[in-house]
PDB file of C-alpha atoms in Angstrom:
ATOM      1  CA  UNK H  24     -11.281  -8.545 -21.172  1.00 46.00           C
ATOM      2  CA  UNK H  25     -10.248 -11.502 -19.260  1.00 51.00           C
ATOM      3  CA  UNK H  26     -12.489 -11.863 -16.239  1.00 49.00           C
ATOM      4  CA  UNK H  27     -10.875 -12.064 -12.927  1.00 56.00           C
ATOM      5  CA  UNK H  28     -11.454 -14.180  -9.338  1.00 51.00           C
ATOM      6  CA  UNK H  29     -12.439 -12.177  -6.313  1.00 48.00           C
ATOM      7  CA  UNK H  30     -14.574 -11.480  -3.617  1.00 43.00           C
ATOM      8  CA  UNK H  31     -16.038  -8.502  -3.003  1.00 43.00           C
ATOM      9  CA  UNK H  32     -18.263  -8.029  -0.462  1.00 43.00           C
ATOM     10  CA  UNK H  33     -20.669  -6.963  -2.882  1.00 40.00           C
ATOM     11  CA  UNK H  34     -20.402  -9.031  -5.732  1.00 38.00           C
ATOM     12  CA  UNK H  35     -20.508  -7.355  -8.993  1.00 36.00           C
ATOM     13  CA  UNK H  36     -21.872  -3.949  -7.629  1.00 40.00           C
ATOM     14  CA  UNK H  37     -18.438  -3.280  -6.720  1.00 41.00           C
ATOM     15  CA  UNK H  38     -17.138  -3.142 -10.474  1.00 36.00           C
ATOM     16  CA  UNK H  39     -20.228  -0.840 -11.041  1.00 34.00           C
ATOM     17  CA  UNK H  40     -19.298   1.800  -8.272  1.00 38.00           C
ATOM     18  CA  UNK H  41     -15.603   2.080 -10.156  1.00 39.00           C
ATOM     19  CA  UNK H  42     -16.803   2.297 -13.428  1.00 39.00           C
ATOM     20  CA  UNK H  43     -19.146   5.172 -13.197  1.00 39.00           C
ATOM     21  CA  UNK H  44     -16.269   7.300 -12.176  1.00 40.00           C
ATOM     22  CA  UNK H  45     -14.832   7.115 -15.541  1.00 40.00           C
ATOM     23  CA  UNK H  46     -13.610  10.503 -15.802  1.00 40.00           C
ATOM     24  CA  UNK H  47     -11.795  10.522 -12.170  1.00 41.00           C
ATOM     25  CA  UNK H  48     -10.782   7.265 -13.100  1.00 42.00           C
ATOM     26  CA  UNK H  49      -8.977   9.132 -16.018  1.00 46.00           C
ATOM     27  CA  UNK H  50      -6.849  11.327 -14.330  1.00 42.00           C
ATOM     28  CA  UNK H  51      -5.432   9.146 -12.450  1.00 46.00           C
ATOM     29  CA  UNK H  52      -4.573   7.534 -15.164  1.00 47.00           C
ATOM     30  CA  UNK H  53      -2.419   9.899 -15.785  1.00 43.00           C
ATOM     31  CA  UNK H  54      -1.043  10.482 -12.278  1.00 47.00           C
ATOM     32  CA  UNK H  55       0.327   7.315 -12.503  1.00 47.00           C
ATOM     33  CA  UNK H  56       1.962   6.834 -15.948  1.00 47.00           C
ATOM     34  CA  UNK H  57       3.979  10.525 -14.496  1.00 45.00           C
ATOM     35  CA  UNK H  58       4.927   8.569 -11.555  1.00 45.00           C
ATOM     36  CA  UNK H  59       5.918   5.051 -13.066  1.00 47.00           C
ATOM     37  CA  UNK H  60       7.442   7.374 -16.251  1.00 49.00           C
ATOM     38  CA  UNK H  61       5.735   4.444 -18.364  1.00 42.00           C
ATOM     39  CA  UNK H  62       4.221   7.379 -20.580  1.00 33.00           C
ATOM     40  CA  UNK H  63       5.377   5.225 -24.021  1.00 34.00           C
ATOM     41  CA  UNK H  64       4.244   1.690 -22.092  1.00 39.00           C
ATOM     42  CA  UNK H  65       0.740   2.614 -20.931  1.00 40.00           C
ATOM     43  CA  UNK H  66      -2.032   0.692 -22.130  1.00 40.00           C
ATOM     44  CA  UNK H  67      -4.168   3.794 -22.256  1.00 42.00           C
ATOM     45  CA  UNK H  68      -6.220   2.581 -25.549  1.00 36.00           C
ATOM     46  CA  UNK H  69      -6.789  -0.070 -24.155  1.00 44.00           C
ATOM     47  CA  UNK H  70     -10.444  -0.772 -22.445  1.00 44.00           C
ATOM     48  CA  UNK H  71     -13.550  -2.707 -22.182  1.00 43.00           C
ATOM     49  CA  UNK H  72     -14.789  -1.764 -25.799  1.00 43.00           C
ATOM     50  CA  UNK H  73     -11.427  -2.576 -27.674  1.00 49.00           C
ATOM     51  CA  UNK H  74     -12.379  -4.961 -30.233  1.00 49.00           C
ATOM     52  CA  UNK H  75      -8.596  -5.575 -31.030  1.00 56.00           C
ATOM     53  CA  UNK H  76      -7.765  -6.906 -27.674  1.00 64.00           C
ATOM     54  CA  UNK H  77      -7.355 -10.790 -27.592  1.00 80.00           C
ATOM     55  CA  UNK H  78      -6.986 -13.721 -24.718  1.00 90.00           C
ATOM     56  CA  UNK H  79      -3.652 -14.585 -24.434  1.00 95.00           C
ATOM     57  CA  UNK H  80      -2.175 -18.512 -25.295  1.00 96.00           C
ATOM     58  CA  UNK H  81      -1.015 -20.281 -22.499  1.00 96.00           C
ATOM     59  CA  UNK H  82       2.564 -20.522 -23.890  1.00 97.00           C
ATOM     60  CA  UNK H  83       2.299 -16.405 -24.207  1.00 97.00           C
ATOM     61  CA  UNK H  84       0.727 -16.405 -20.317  1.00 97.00           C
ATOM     62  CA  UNK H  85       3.832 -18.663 -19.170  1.00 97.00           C
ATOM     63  CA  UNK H  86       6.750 -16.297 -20.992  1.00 98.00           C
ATOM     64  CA  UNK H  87       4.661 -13.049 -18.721  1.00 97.00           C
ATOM     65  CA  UNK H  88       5.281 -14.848 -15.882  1.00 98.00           C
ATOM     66  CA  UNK H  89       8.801 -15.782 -16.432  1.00 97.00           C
ATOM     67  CA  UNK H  90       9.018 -12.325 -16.833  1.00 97.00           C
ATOM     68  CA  UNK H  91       7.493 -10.912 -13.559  1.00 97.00           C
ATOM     69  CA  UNK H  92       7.736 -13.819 -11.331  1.00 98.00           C
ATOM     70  CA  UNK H  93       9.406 -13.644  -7.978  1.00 97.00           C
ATOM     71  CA  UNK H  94       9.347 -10.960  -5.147  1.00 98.00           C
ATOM     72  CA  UNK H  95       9.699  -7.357  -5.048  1.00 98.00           C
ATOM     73  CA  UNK H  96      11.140  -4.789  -2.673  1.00 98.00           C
ATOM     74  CA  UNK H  97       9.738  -0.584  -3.544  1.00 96.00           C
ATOM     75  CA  UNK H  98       7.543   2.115  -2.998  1.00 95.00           C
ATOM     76  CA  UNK H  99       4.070   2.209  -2.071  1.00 95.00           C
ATOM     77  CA  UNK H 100       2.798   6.329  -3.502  1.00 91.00           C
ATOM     78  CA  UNK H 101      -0.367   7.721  -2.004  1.00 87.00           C
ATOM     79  CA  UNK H 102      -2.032  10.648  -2.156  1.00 79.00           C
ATOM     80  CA  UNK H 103      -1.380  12.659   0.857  1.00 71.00           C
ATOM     81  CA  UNK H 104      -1.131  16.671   2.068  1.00 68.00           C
ATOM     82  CA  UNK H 105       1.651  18.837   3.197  1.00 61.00           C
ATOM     83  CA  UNK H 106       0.440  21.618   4.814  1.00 63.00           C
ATOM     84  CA  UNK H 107       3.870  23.105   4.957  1.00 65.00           C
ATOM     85  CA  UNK H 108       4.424  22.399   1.051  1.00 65.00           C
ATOM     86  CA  UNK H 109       0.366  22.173  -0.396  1.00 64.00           C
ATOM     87  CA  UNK H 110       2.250  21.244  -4.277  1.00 67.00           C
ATOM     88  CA  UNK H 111       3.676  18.172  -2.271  1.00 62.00           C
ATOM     89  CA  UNK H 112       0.164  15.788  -2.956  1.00 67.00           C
ATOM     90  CA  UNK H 113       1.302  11.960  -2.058  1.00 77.00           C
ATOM     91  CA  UNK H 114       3.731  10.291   0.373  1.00 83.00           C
ATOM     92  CA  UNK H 115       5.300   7.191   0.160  1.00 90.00           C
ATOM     93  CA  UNK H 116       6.115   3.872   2.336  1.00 94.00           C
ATOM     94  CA  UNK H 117       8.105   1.033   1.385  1.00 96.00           C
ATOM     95  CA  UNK H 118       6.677  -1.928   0.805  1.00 97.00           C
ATOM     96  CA  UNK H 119       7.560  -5.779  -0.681  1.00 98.00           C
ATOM     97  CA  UNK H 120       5.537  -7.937  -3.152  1.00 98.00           C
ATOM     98  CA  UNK H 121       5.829 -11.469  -4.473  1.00 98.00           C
ATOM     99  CA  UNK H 122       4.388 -13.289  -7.737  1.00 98.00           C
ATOM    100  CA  UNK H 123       3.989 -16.633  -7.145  1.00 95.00           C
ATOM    101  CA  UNK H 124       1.879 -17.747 -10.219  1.00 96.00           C
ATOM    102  CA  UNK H 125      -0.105 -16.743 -13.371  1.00 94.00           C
ATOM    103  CA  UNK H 126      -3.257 -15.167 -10.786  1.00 95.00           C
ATOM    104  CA  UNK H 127      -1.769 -14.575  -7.542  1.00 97.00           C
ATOM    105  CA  UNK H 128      -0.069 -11.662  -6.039  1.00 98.00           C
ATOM    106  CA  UNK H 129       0.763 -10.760  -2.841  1.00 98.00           C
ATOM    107  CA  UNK H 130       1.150  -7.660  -0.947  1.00 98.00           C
ATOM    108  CA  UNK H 131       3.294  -7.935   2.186  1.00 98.00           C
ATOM    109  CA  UNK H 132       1.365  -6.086   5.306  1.00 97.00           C
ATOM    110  CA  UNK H 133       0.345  -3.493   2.986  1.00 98.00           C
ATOM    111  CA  UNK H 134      -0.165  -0.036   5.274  1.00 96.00           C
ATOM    112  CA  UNK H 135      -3.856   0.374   6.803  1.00 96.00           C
ATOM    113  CA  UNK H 136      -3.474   3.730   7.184  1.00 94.00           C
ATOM    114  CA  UNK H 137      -3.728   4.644   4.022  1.00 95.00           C
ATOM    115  CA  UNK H 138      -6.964   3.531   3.241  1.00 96.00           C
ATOM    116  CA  UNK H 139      -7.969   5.741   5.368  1.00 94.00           C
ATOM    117  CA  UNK H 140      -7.167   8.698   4.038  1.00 89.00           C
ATOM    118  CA  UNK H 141     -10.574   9.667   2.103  1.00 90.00           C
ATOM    119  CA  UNK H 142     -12.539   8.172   5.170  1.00 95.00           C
ATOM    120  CA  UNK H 143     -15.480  10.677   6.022  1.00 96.00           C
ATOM    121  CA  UNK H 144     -16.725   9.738   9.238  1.00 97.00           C
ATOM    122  CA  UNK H 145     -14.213  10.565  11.771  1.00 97.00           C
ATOM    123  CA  UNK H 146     -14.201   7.048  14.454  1.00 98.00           C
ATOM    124  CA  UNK H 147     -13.885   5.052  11.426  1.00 98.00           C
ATOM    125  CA  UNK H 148     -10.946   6.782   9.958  1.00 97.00           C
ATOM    126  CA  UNK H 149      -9.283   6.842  13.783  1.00 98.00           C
ATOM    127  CA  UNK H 150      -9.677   2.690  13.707  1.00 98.00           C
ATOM    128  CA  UNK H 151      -8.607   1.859  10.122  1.00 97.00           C
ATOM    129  CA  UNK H 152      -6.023   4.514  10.623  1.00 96.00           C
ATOM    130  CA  UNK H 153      -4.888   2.252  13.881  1.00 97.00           C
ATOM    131  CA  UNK H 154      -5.597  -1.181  12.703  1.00 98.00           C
ATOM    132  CA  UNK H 155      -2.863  -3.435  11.991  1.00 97.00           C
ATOM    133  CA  UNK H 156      -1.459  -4.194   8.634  1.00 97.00           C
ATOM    134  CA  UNK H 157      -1.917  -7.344   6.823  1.00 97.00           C
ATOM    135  CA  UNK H 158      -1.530  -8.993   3.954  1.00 98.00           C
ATOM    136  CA  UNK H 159      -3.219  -8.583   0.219  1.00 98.00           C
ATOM    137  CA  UNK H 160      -3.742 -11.098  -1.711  1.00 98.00           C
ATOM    138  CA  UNK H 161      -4.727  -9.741  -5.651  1.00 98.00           C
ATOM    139  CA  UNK H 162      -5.527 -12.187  -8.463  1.00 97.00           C
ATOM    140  CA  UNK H 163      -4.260 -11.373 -11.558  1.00 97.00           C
ATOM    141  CA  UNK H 164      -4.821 -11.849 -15.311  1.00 96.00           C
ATOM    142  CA  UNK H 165      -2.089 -11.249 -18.159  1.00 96.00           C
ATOM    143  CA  UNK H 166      -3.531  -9.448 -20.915  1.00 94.00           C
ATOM    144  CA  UNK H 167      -0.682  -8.187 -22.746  1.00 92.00           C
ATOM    145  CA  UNK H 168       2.865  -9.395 -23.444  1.00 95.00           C
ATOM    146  CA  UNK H 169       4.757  -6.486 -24.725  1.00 91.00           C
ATOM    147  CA  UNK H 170       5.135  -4.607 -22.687  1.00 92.00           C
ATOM    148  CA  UNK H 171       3.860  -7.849 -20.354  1.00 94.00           C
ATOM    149  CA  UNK H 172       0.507  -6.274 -18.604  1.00 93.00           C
ATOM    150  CA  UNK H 173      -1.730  -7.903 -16.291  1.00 95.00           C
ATOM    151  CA  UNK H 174      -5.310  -6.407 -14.861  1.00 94.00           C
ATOM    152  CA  UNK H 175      -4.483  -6.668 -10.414  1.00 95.00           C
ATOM    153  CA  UNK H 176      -7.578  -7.725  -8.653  1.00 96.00           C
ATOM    154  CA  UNK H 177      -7.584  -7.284  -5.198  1.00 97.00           C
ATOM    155  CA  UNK H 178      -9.431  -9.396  -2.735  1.00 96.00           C
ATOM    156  CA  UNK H 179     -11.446  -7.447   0.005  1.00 96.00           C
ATOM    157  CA  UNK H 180      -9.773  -6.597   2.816  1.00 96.00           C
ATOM    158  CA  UNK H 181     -11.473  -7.399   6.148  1.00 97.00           C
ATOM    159  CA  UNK H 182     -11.320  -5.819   9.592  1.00 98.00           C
ATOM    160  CA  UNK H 183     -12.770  -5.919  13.027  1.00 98.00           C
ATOM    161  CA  UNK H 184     -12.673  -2.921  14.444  1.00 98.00           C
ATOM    162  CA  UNK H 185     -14.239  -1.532  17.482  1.00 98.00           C
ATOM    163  CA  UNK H 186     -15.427   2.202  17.074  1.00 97.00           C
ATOM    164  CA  UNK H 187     -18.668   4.006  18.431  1.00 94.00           C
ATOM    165  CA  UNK H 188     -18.313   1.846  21.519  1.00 95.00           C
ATOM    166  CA  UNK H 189     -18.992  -0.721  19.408  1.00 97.00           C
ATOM    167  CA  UNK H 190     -17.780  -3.659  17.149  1.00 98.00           C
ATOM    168  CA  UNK H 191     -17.866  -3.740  12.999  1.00 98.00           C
ATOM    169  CA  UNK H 192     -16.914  -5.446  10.376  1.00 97.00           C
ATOM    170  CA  UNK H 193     -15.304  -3.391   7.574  1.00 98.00           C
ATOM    171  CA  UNK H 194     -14.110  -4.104   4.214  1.00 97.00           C
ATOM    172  CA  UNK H 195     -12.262  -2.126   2.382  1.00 97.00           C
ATOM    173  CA  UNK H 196     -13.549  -2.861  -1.693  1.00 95.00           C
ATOM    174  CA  UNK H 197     -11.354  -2.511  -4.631  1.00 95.00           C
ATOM    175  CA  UNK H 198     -11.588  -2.095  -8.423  1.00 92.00           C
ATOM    176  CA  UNK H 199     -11.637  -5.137 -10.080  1.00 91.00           C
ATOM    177  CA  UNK H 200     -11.808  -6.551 -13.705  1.00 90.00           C
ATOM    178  CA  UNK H 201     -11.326  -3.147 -15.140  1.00 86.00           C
ATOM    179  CA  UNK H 202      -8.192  -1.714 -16.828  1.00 83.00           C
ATOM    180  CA  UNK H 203      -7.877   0.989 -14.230  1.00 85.00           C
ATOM    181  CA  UNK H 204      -6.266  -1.705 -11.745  1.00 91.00           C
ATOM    182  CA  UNK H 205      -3.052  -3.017 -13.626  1.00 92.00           C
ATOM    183  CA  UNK H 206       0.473  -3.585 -13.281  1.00 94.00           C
ATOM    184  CA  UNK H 207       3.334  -2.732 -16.610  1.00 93.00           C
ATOM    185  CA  UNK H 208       6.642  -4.451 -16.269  1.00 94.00           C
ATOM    186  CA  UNK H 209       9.445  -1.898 -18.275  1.00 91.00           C
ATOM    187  CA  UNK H 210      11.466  -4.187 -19.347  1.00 90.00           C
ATOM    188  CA  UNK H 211      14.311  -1.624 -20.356  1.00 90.00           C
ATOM    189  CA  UNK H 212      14.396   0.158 -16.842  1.00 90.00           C
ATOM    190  CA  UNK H 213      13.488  -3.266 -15.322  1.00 92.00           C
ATOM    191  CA  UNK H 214      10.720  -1.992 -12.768  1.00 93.00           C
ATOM    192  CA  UNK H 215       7.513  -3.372 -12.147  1.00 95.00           C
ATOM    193  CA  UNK H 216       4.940  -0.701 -11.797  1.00 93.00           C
ATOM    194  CA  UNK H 217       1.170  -0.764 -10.893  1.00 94.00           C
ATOM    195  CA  UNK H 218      -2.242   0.397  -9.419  1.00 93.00           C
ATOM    196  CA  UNK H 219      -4.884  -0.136  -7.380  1.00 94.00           C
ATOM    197  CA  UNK H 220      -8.110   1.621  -7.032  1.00 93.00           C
ATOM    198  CA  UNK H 221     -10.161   1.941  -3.705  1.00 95.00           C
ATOM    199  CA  UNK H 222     -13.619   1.816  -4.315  1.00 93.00           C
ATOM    200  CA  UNK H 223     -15.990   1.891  -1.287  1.00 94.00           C
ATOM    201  CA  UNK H 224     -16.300   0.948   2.143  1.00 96.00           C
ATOM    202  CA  UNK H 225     -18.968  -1.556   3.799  1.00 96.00           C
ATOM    203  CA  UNK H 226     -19.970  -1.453   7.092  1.00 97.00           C
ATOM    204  CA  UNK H 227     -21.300  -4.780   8.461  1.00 96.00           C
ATOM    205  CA  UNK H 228     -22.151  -6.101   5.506  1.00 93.00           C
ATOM    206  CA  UNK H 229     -23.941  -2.567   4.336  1.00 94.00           C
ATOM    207  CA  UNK H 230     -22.291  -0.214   1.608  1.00 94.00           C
ATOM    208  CA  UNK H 231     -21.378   3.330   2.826  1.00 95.00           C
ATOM    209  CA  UNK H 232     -20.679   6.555   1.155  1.00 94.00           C
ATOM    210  CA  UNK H 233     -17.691   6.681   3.665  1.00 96.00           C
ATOM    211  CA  UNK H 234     -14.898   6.802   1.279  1.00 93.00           C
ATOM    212  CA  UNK H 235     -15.347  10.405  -0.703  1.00 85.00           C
ATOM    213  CA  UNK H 236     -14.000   9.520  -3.929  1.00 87.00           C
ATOM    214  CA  UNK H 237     -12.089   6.394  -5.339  1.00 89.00           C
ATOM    215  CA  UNK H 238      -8.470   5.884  -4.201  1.00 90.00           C
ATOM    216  CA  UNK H 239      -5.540   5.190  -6.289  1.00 91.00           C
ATOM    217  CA  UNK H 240      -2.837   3.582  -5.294  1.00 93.00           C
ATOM    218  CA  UNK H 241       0.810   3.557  -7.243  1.00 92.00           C
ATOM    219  CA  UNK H 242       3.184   0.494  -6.705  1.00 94.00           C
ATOM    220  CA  UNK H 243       6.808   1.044  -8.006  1.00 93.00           C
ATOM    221  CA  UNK H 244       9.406  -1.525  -7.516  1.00 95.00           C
ATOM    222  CA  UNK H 245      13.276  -0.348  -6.833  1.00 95.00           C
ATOM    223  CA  UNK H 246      14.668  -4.101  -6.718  1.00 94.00           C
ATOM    224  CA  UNK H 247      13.733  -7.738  -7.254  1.00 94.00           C
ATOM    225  CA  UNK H 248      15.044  -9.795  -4.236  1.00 89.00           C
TER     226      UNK H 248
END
């Protein structure tokens, strides 16, 4: 597996807390390939003991991004409740993207409120539910040209937030180097689909058992602008 940039507040801990949820890591898995309707295109054989995978050239790396490069208007899915329809289980918000090179991404004020959404402790969840959006920057790695496939890393969100009557630092950590965080481009349909995995939340520099299982997150494009 190619290994990615990032920083995560907690250094390689981070990649440890995703991977022992291998089985709820699984199924959604499978959530998404229903969503993104990539079911022939997912790289589900594909993991960290798959002898057969192998680094990419840098002429094979350049023809991905030719492929992918540029920015991106579509659909941000979440997992959500409907009280009035409990079979309705995620939501959606638009959102825009751009590739700008062979490891950077960028996520245009992506939604705060929706990482809070498995939040436990109540004052927390009220701030990061009220915080503004901002920006996320992910580093990614091709790893497959056909259909092209790159592992997303995203880089730690930060915010200051003042709950409790008083001030914190929070970061919001993601799944990284791990083939549960990806993005497939369908070449036939033309749409770019991927996901993104909340992991954990730290507290001033502490980790928490805040966030009450790992998040996935489903980005679908509907046009390239």
């Amino acid at each position: 597996m190619q290994v990615l940039r990032n920083t995560p507040f907690i250094g390689q801990k981070q990649l440890i807390v995703i991977t022992q949820k291998t089985k709820t890591m699984k199924t959604f898995k499978i959530f998404t390939v229903a969503l993104l309707g990539l079911v022939t295109m997912a790289f589900t054989a594909c993991n960290s003991d798959d002898n057969s995978y192998k680094q990419l050239t840098k002429e094979e790396i350049a023809q991905c991004l030719l492929t992918v490069k540029g920015s991106y208007e579509g659909n941000l899915i979440y997992k959500s409740e409907n009280k009035k329809n409990p079979k309705d289980m995620t939501d959606t918000v638009a959102v825009k993207w751009t590739i700008t090179n062979d490891s950077t991404l960028t996520i245009s004020k992506f939604p705060s409120k929706v990482l809070a959404f498995n939040v436990t402790d109540a004052e927390l969840k009220k701030a990061l539910e009220e915080a503004a959006d901002q920006d996320m920057t992910c580093r990614i790695g091709f790893i497959k040209t056909s259909p092209v496939t790159f592992l997303v890393n995203p880089v730690t969100p930060s915010f200051d937030l003042t709950y409790g009557g008083k001030k914190h630092k929070v970061q919001v950590a993601f799944a990284v180097n791990n083939f549960s965080s990806y993005g497939v481009y369908n070449a036939t349909k033309k749409v770019l689909g991927m996901q993104i995995v909340e992991g954990l939340i730290g507290v001033d520099g502490t980790r928490t058992n805040y966030l009450k299982q790992v998040v996935p997150f489903v980005l679908q494009s509907t046009k390239k602008i």
